[in-house]
Structure formats: C-alpha cells, structure tokens
Short mmCIF file of C-alpha atoms and ligand atoms in Angstrom, two decimals:
data_model
loop_
_atom_site.label_atom_id
_atom_site.label_comp_id
_atom_site.label_asym_id
_atom_site.label_seq_id
_atom_site.Cartn_x
_atom_site.Cartn_y
_atom_site.Cartn_z
CA MET V 125 0.00 0.00 0.00
CA ARG V 126 1.22 3.49 -0.88
CA LEU V 127 1.53 5.71 2.19
CA ASP V 128 1.88 9.47 1.90
CA LYS V 129 5.21 10.58 3.35
CA PHE V 130 4.77 11.80 6.92
CA GLU V 131 7.03 14.80 6.30
CA MET V 132 7.10 16.20 9.83
CA GLU V 133 7.90 12.85 11.43
CA ARG V 134 10.67 12.17 8.85
CA LEU V 135 12.20 15.56 9.60
CA GLN V 136 11.99 15.12 13.37
CA SER V 137 13.10 11.48 13.37
CA THR V 138 16.13 12.39 11.29
CA TRP V 139 17.24 15.47 13.21
CA GLU V 140 15.69 15.85 16.66
CA ASN V 141 18.41 13.92 18.51
CA ARG V 142 21.24 15.28 16.37
CA VAL V 143 20.84 19.05 16.27
CA THR V 144 22.30 21.37 18.91
CA PHE V 145 18.95 23.13 19.43
CA ASN V 146 15.77 21.15 18.93
CA LEU V 147 12.89 23.64 18.86
CA SER V 148 10.61 21.28 16.94
CA GLU V 149 9.16 19.50 19.97
CA SER V 150 5.58 20.31 20.91
CA SER V 151 5.95 19.31 24.53
CA VAL V 152 8.06 20.65 27.34
CA HIS V 153 11.51 19.36 28.29
CA PRO V 154 10.74 15.74 29.30
CA MET V 155 10.71 14.42 32.86
CA SER V 156 13.30 11.90 34.00
CA VAL V 157 12.35 8.56 35.58
CA ARG V 158 13.76 9.82 38.90
CA GLU V 159 11.59 12.94 38.73
CA LEU V 160 8.52 10.85 37.99
CA ILE V 161 9.04 8.31 40.78
CA PRO V 162 8.49 9.99 44.15
CA ASP V 163 9.28 6.88 46.24
CA PRO V 164 12.74 5.30 45.82
CA ALA V 165 11.31 1.98 47.10
CA PHE V 166 9.21 1.84 43.97
CA LEU V 167 12.36 2.11 41.88
CA GLY V 168 13.56 -1.14 43.52
CA GLN V 169 10.24 -2.85 42.71
CA LEU V 170 10.60 -1.72 39.13
CA LEU V 171 14.06 -3.29 38.88
CA ASP V 172 12.60 -6.62 40.02
CA ALA V 173 9.61 -6.50 37.67
CA PRO V 174 9.67 -9.43 35.21
CA LEU V 175 9.67 -8.18 31.63
CA HIS V 176 6.82 -10.38 30.47
CA TYR V 177 4.33 -9.29 27.84
CA ASN V 178 2.20 -6.61 29.37
CA GLN V 179 -1.58 -7.06 29.42
CA SER V 180 -1.99 -6.21 25.75
CA ASN V 181 -4.71 -3.56 26.04
CA GLY V 182 -3.05 -2.08 29.15
CA THR V 183 -3.18 -3.44 32.71
CA ASP V 184 -6.56 -3.30 34.40
CA GLU V 185 -5.10 -0.87 36.92
CA LEU V 186 -3.90 1.53 34.23
CA ARG V 187 -7.15 1.32 32.29
CA ALA V 188 -9.15 1.91 35.48
CA THR V 189 -7.00 4.96 36.22
CA ILE V 190 -7.62 6.30 32.71
CA ALA V 191 -11.35 5.45 32.82
CA ALA V 192 -11.66 7.51 36.01
CA LEU V 193 -10.76 10.61 33.97
CA TYR V 194 -13.78 10.15 31.70
CA PRO V 195 -17.21 10.32 33.36
CA GLY V 196 -19.19 7.13 32.82
CA ALA V 197 -16.23 5.22 31.34
CA THR V 198 -15.15 1.80 32.65
CA LEU V 199 -12.19 -0.47 31.92
CA GLU V 200 -13.99 -1.71 28.85
CA HIS V 201 -14.11 1.75 27.32
CA VAL V 202 -10.31 2.08 27.32
CA GLU V 203 -7.52 0.70 25.14
CA VAL V 204 -3.89 1.51 26.00
CA THR V 205 -1.60 1.95 23.00
CA ASN V 206 1.98 2.79 22.16
CA GLY V 207 1.67 6.55 22.08
CA GLY V 208 -1.09 8.81 20.87
CA SER V 209 0.00 8.04 17.33
CA GLU V 210 -0.93 4.36 17.65
CA ALA V 211 -4.21 5.40 19.26
CA ASN V 212 -4.96 7.52 16.18
CA PHE V 213 -3.78 4.84 13.77
CA VAL V 214 -5.86 2.05 15.28
CA SER V 215 -8.91 4.30 15.60
CA ILE V 216 -8.83 5.19 11.90
CA TYR V 217 -7.96 1.66 10.83
CA ALA V 218 -10.78 0.08 12.84
CA THR V 219 -13.50 2.61 12.02
CA LEU V 220 -13.18 3.71 8.41
CA GLU V 221 -13.22 2.01 5.02
CA PRO V 222 -11.71 3.23 1.76
CA GLY V 223 -14.15 5.61 0.08
CA ASP V 224 -15.70 6.76 3.39
CA GLU V 225 -16.39 10.47 3.58
CA VAL V 226 -14.44 12.22 6.31
CA VAL V 227 -14.35 15.87 7.39
CA MET V 228 -11.10 16.98 8.98
CA ILE V 229 -10.42 20.28 10.71
CA LEU V 230 -7.06 21.73 9.67
CA PRO V 231 -4.32 22.59 10.33
CA SER V 232 -3.70 19.53 12.44
CA TYR V 233 -1.17 16.85 13.25
CA GLN V 234 -0.11 15.50 9.88
CA GLN V 235 -0.29 11.81 10.88
CA VAL V 236 -4.06 11.50 10.64
CA TRP V 237 -4.23 13.58 7.46
CA GLY V 238 -1.62 11.31 5.85
CA LEU V 239 -3.41 8.15 6.95
CA ILE V 240 -6.88 9.05 5.73
CA ASN V 241 -5.51 10.17 2.37
CA SER V 242 -3.35 7.05 2.05
CA PHE V 243 -6.19 4.72 3.06
CA GLY V 244 -8.39 6.17 0.30
CA MET V 245 -11.01 8.03 2.33
CA LYS V 246 -12.81 10.95 0.66
CA VAL V 247 -11.46 13.78 2.72
CA LYS V 248 -13.05 17.19 3.06
CA PRO V 249 -10.83 19.71 4.84
CA VAL V 250 -12.30 22.56 6.86
CA HIS V 251 -9.83 25.25 7.90
CA LEU V 252 -9.42 27.12 11.16
CA HIS V 253 -9.19 30.88 10.64
CA GLU V 254 -6.29 32.91 11.94
CA GLU V 255 -8.36 36.11 11.92
CA ARG V 256 -10.81 34.35 14.26
CA LEU V 257 -7.93 33.41 16.58
CA TRP V 258 -7.83 29.99 14.94
CA ALA V 259 -11.49 29.22 15.64
CA PRO V 260 -13.48 27.27 13.04
CA ASP V 261 -16.37 28.74 11.10
CA LEU V 262 -19.18 26.45 12.21
CA ALA V 263 -21.14 27.14 9.02
CA GLU V 264 -18.23 25.71 7.05
CA ILE V 265 -18.27 22.51 9.11
CA GLU V 266 -22.02 22.29 8.68
CA ALA V 267 -21.69 22.71 4.92
CA ALA V 268 -18.98 20.05 4.69
CA VAL V 269 -20.85 17.37 6.66
CA THR V 270 -23.40 15.39 4.66
CA PRO V 271 -25.57 12.35 5.50
CA GLN V 272 -22.67 10.27 4.08
CA THR V 273 -20.05 11.68 6.46
CA ARG V 274 -18.62 8.86 8.60
CA MET V 275 -16.28 10.87 10.78
CA ILE V 276 -15.34 14.40 11.85
CA ILE V 277 -11.69 14.55 12.88
CA LEU V 278 -10.24 17.28 15.05
CA CYS V 279 -7.46 17.98 17.50
CA ASN V 280 -8.37 19.93 20.65
CA PRO V 281 -6.33 21.73 21.96
CA ASN V 282 -5.01 22.13 18.47
CA ASN V 283 -1.58 21.33 17.09
CA PRO V 284 -0.05 23.53 15.63
CA THR V 285 -2.01 26.63 16.72
CA GLY V 286 -2.52 25.93 20.44
CA ALA V 287 -6.14 27.09 20.04
CA ILE V 288 -8.96 25.58 22.10
CA LEU V 289 -12.60 25.16 21.05
CA THR V 290 -15.18 26.92 23.18
CA PRO V 291 -17.88 24.80 24.87
CA ALA V 292 -20.40 26.31 22.41
CA GLU V 293 -18.26 25.29 19.43
CA MET V 294 -17.93 21.77 20.84
CA GLU V 295 -21.66 21.53 21.28
CA ALA V 296 -22.28 22.77 17.74
CA ILE V 297 -19.86 20.18 16.32
CA VAL V 298 -21.62 17.43 18.29
CA ASN V 299 -24.98 18.55 16.90
CA ILE V 300 -23.62 18.61 13.35
CA ALA V 301 -22.14 15.10 13.78
CA ALA V 302 -25.35 13.76 15.36
CA ARG V 303 -27.43 14.88 12.38
CA SER V 304 -25.59 12.45 10.12
CA GLY V 305 -24.59 9.89 12.77
CA ALA V 306 -20.90 10.61 12.10
CA TRP V 307 -18.19 9.64 14.54
CA ILE V 308 -16.16 12.38 16.17
CA LEU V 309 -12.48 11.49 16.50
CA SER V 310 -11.04 13.96 18.98
CA ASP V 311 -7.28 13.93 19.55
CA GLU V 312 -6.93 15.51 23.00
CA ILE V 313 -3.23 14.89 23.62
CA TYR V 314 -2.57 18.55 24.54
CA GLN V 315 -5.34 18.55 27.17
CA GLY V 316 -3.80 19.62 30.48
CA SER V 317 -1.10 21.87 28.98
CA GLU V 318 -3.22 25.04 29.05
CA ARG V 319 -1.22 28.06 30.24
CA ASP V 320 -4.20 29.45 32.14
CA GLY V 321 -4.57 26.15 34.03
CA ARG V 322 -8.16 25.61 32.88
CA MET V 323 -8.50 22.00 31.74
CA THR V 324 -9.90 21.70 28.21
CA PRO V 325 -13.14 19.69 28.38
CA THR V 326 -13.20 16.34 26.60
CA PHE V 327 -15.68 15.40 23.87
CA TRP V 328 -16.23 12.16 25.81
CA GLY V 329 -19.77 11.93 27.16
CA LYS V 330 -21.20 14.60 24.85
CA TYR V 331 -22.45 12.14 22.22
CA ASP V 332 -22.53 8.36 21.83
CA ARG V 333 -20.25 8.17 18.78
CA VAL V 334 -17.15 9.80 20.21
CA ILE V 335 -13.63 8.36 20.01
CA VAL V 336 -11.08 10.21 22.14
CA THR V 337 -7.34 9.70 21.73
CA ASN V 338 -4.83 10.97 24.23
CA GLY V 339 -1.50 10.04 25.78
CA LEU V 340 1.41 11.00 28.00
CA SER V 341 3.66 12.57 25.36
CA LYS V 342 2.62 16.22 25.52
CA ALA V 343 0.81 17.56 28.59
CA TYR V 344 2.57 15.03 30.86
CA GLY V 345 6.06 15.59 29.41
CA LEU V 346 6.66 11.83 29.04
CA PRO V 347 7.01 11.12 25.29
CA GLY V 348 9.64 8.42 25.83
CA LEU V 349 7.16 6.21 27.67
CA ARG V 350 5.20 5.81 24.43
CA ILE V 351 1.88 5.50 26.25
CA GLY V 352 -1.34 6.58 24.58
CA TRP V 353 -4.97 5.55 24.89
CA ILE V 354 -8.33 5.40 23.17
CA VAL V 355 -11.61 5.97 24.98
CA ALA V 356 -14.63 4.88 22.96
CA PRO V 357 -17.88 2.90 23.25
CA LYS V 358 -17.25 -0.65 24.54
CA GLU V 359 -18.02 -2.47 21.28
CA HIS V 360 -15.73 -0.11 19.49
CA ILE V 361 -12.91 -0.68 21.95
CA ALA V 362 -13.34 -4.46 21.50
CA LYS V 363 -12.83 -3.91 17.78
CA THR V 364 -9.82 -1.61 18.12
CA TRP V 365 -8.20 -4.13 20.47
CA SER V 366 -8.28 -6.81 17.78
CA TYR V 367 -6.73 -4.34 15.30
CA HIS V 368 -4.09 -3.52 17.89
CA ASP V 369 -3.12 -7.25 17.79
CA TYR V 370 -1.73 -6.52 14.33
CA THR V 371 0.22 -3.39 15.19
CA THR V 372 2.28 -3.68 18.39
CA ILE V 373 0.36 -6.24 20.52
CA ALA V 374 0.99 -4.48 23.84
CA PRO V 375 2.46 -1.44 25.53
CA GLY V 376 5.82 -1.97 27.29
CA THR V 377 5.66 -3.45 30.79
CA LEU V 378 7.81 -0.73 32.34
CA SER V 379 5.91 1.98 30.51
CA ASP V 380 2.60 0.67 31.81
CA ALA V 381 3.99 0.70 35.38
CA LEU V 382 5.33 4.25 35.05
CA ALA V 383 2.13 5.42 33.39
CA ARG V 384 0.19 4.26 36.45
CA ILE V 385 2.28 6.65 38.52
CA ALA V 386 1.90 9.52 36.06
CA LEU V 387 -1.86 9.08 35.96
CA SER V 388 -2.46 8.55 39.68
CA PRO V 389 -4.18 11.62 41.16
CA GLU V 390 -0.93 12.83 42.80
CA GLY V 391 1.27 12.01 39.80
CA ARG V 392 -1.09 13.59 37.32
CA ALA V 393 -1.32 16.83 39.27
CA ARG V 394 2.46 16.94 39.52
CA CYS V 395 3.12 16.23 35.81
CA LEU V 396 0.51 18.69 34.54
CA GLU V 397 1.57 21.44 36.92
CA ARG V 398 5.20 20.99 35.85
CA THR V 399 4.21 21.37 32.17
CA ARG V 400 2.08 24.42 32.83
CA ASP V 401 4.78 26.00 34.97
CA ILE V 402 7.31 25.55 32.17
CA CYS V 403 4.90 26.97 29.59
CA ARG V 404 4.06 29.93 31.80
CA ALA V 405 7.72 30.66 32.54
CA ASN V 406 8.96 30.25 28.96
CA PHE V 407 6.20 31.93 27.03
CA PRO V 408 7.17 35.50 28.04
CA LEU V 409 10.72 34.77 26.80
CA PHE V 410 9.31 33.60 23.53
CA ARG V 411 6.96 36.57 23.29
CA SER V 412 9.75 39.08 23.84
CA TRP V 413 11.85 37.34 21.21
CA MET V 414 8.92 37.70 18.80
CA GLU V 415 8.53 41.36 19.70
CA SER V 416 12.23 41.97 19.09
CA GLN V 417 11.66 40.93 15.46
CA GLY V 418 9.32 43.88 14.87
CA SER V 419 6.59 43.32 12.30
CA LEU V 420 8.42 40.44 10.64
CA PHE V 421 6.60 37.87 12.76
CA ARG V 422 3.12 37.63 14.15
CA MET V 423 1.21 34.99 16.04
CA VAL V 424 -2.07 34.33 17.70
CA GLU V 425 -0.86 33.44 21.17
CA PRO V 426 -1.23 29.70 21.80
CA ARG V 427 -3.45 28.77 24.74
CA ALA V 428 -2.09 25.24 25.17
CA GLY V 429 0.94 23.15 24.23
CA ALA V 430 4.52 24.41 24.21
CA ILE V 431 4.24 25.44 20.56
CA ALA V 432 3.77 28.73 18.77
CA TYR V 433 2.56 28.88 15.18
CA VAL V 434 4.28 31.93 13.81
CA ARG V 435 3.59 33.71 10.54
CA TYR V 436 6.51 35.49 8.92
CA ASP V 437 6.58 38.25 6.38
CA LEU V 438 9.49 37.30 4.14
CA PRO V 439 9.57 36.07 0.55
CA ALA V 440 11.06 32.75 1.63
CA ASN V 441 9.68 29.24 1.62
CA SER V 442 9.28 27.68 5.09
CA THR V 443 11.03 24.42 4.19
CA MET V 444 13.92 26.41 2.74
CA ILE V 445 14.24 28.38 6.02
CA VAL V 446 14.18 25.14 8.02
CA GLN V 447 16.88 23.62 5.79
CA ARG V 448 19.07 26.70 6.30
CA LEU V 449 18.55 26.58 10.05
CA LEU V 450 19.60 22.93 10.07
CA ARG V 451 22.59 23.38 7.81
CA GLU V 452 23.97 26.64 9.14
CA LYS V 453 22.83 26.74 12.77
CA SER V 454 22.02 23.16 13.84
CA VAL V 455 18.53 24.29 14.90
CA LEU V 456 15.36 22.35 14.16
CA VAL V 457 11.89 23.93 13.86
CA VAL V 458 8.89 22.70 11.84
CA PRO V 459 8.01 24.39 8.54
CA GLY V 460 4.43 25.51 7.88
CA ASP V 461 4.69 23.43 4.68
CA HIS V 462 4.19 20.35 6.86
CA PHE V 463 0.74 21.68 7.73
CA GLY V 464 0.05 22.64 4.11
CA MET V 465 0.64 26.33 4.98
CA ASP V 466 3.75 28.10 3.76
CA CYS V 467 5.04 31.28 5.49
CA TYR V 468 4.59 29.77 8.96
CA LEU V 469 7.03 28.15 11.35
CA ARG V 470 6.04 26.03 14.33
CA ILE V 471 8.45 26.77 17.12
CA GLY V 472 8.56 24.77 20.35
CA TYR V 473 9.13 26.94 23.42
CA GLY V 474 9.22 24.12 25.99
CA PRO V 475 13.00 23.51 26.45
CA PRO V 476 14.98 24.94 29.40
CA PRO V 477 15.10 28.77 29.15
CA ASP V 478 18.81 29.09 28.42
CA TYR V 479 18.65 26.49 25.63
CA LEU V 480 15.52 28.14 24.24
CA GLN V 481 17.13 31.58 24.15
CA LYS V 482 20.27 30.32 22.45
CA GLY V 483 18.24 28.43 19.85
CA LEU V 484 16.02 31.46 19.18
CA GLU V 485 19.08 33.65 18.78
CA ARG V 486 20.27 31.36 16.00
CA VAL V 487 16.86 31.56 14.33
CA ARG V 488 17.13 35.35 14.54
CA GLU V 489 20.48 35.30 12.77
CA VAL V 490 19.09 33.42 9.77
CA ILE V 491 15.97 35.60 9.65
CA GLU V 492 18.14 38.72 9.82
CA ASP V 493 20.18 37.44 6.92
CA LEU V 494 17.07 36.67 4.87
CA LYS V 495 15.72 40.11 5.65
CA ASN V 496 18.89 41.80 4.47
CA THR V 497 18.99 39.85 1.23
CA ARG V 498 15.40 40.38 0.16
C1 LIG D 727 -1.99 15.99 18.00
C2 LIG D 727 -1.01 14.89 18.18
N1 LIG D 727 -1.46 13.64 18.35
C3 LIG D 727 -0.62 12.61 18.51
C4 LIG D 727 0.74 12.81 18.52
C5 LIG D 727 1.66 11.64 18.69
O1 LIG D 727 1.82 11.35 20.02
P1 LIG D 727 2.78 10.21 20.55
O2 LIG D 727 4.15 10.78 20.55
O3 LIG D 727 2.24 9.92 21.90
O4 LIG D 727 2.66 9.05 19.62
C6 LIG D 727 1.26 14.10 18.35
C7 LIG D 727 2.71 14.32 18.35
O5 LIG D 727 3.21 15.37 18.01
C8 LIG D 727 0.36 15.16 18.19
O6 LIG D 727 0.78 16.42 18.05
#
C-alpha cells in the first residue's frame, strides 16, 4: 500500500536527537524517571519487575485509572496503546473504510491527514481561521458534513495553533455530527497543557459516537514512555483491540507501570503542573523574542501546548528556512509546509530557558540574513 510521506515525522526522526537546538518539539523538556518516581522503594520494585508481555490492552489498573478521567467510562471503554500516534492509527484503521467520507479540521497533526488520504477516504478539509484566533467557522463545518459523512476529525487543543474550542463550538460540532450519525475522532493529547490552568473539556460523554485519543507525550512531558490511549464505546474498543493485535500487541511493561504513577491523582497533578509552569515561565521569553523581530513575525498566542505557530513576512519558503537553520545553525523547527501552509514556522518553546534563548538567537540570525537579502 502506498503511504503518503509523513514529512514532519521524517524531519523530526532524522534530526531531533542530532541538532544542537531542537525547537521542533511540541511538549516541554521531558521528565526523568527519577523525577517521575516519588518513592525510591518503587524504583527497587521496578528493577525486580519481570519483563513479560504486558496485558496487551493495558493493565486493568492503568485502564481503570484512565477510565476515572472520563465520566461514565469503565475499563472496557479504554484501550492503552503505544503513544497517541498508535491510538490515532488504530482508531482510523478500525473505524473507516476506503471511500468513506471524512471531514477533517485543519491545520492539524499530519499523521491523521496522511493516513486518511493514504487509506483512500474521501477527505473534506475545513480550515481554522487565523483572523478568528484559529477558531473554526461552524457554518463551514455544517456545509462540509453530509448524511454520508462517517467521521469528523479534530485535534483539541489544536496542534499547531494551540487554540482551544469553546464549549459552544464543541456543542455545535456534536450537533452537526449527530445529524448524520458521524463519529467524532477527537485527539486531546494537549489537554492539560493550558497556560491558564483551565483543563480543556473532553468530547467524551457529549455524544454516543465519540472516540477520544490521548496520551502522555505532551501535557505530561513523558514522550519516551510511548503511552497513549483510546476511549470509545465498549463495542468499538473491542474492535480496536483486535486491530491492535496486528500493530504492536501491547504497551511496554515498564511503561505501563510508570504510566500508572503519572496518571495517579498525585502524579497527574504533579506532571501537569510541571508542564504548565514551564509553559508559563517560557512563554514571556518567547513573546519578547517575537517582539524583538518587529513586524516580521506575528502569532495568535497559543493557549495550550509548548508550541507557537508563527507567521513570517518574508519572501522565503518555510522548508527552505528550516533547511538553512539545520545546515547553518544546527537548529530544528517545523516548517508551515508540513501543515500545508507556507510562510509559517512552528516553534517549540518548551526547552529549558537558556537552551531556548540560544536556539532562538540562531533563528534570529538566519531571519536577519534573509531580511537583508530580500
Ligand atoms: C496531536 C497529536 N497527536 C498525537 C501525537 C503523537 O503522540 P505520541 O508521541 O504519543 O505518539 C502528536 C505528536 O506530536 C500530536 O501532536
């Protein structure tokens, strides 16, 4: 089967661990195992844990902990996966058929866009509007959804803009989906990383055909654990589990154990507060860097996630800028091209402040050079 190239992942996989300044990450600087484990005795238990196959859909304890975050959900509504990306993959794979009509709200994480196009779904994009602070035009969603629409796909809080749907927008999307019986696939992996500390509500519980994907990679600062999950109606979870048999079978045993700590009430509060603290501390640094560039850059301030989606006013292609940054400055950021939008850069502001400032300084040097040669 032909798969569209997942440009952003190729770029990050190739460079993120090699460059001097990686500003492509959409989460904060990750936690260490020591930081995550409050009790050293637990570390000893972990060392003695046999590395058998983990319960393949996630241990009952982990699924119960996740279910407790979603009103009305039980163990049987939850499937634990290897990262949010596997949660998205299995959800699409188990729910849609080639030729199915799908409405997707863009810009968004390129993985799902690449999959639905590669799998042969009929995709109708609906765009968020920068002049509306990256809110959707509900009339456009309404016009795109027909009685044939099988799924509405969205990411909330949004990657790359950091925008968050209002409760009224969520309700309107639910009503539009309900009219045609379409599924809503809501990727909520940035939930909990809001700078203002107000937790983004989930779509779960607002409609009976909702599939939520989430994971520990962004708001929890634990991407290396590779833990994600799907919350969906029971019958649907039973189906996704059997598809999961064909992908990775099970999450890692150690990851499942560490995820139980991260998602315990105490662990969760600690991880999310750490992420929000970093975002709150770093964002003013990022904002003043933006301001120091004058009118060359502008952004709608992100409300969640350690990412800023920045528009630049230069006659230069975004991929070309990213290639120059890599070649000349060993800095990695994501080009707007990877979201189908040139003249934007997605810049991660979640690393430690000193690292962030040095990386941004190198971006400034290239931008300065481009400005002087235009
Ligand atoms: C919206 C969104 N969903 C899913 C993922 C993938 O998450 P994971 O690293 O847990 O597979 C990402 C990663 O950038 C993302 O931005």
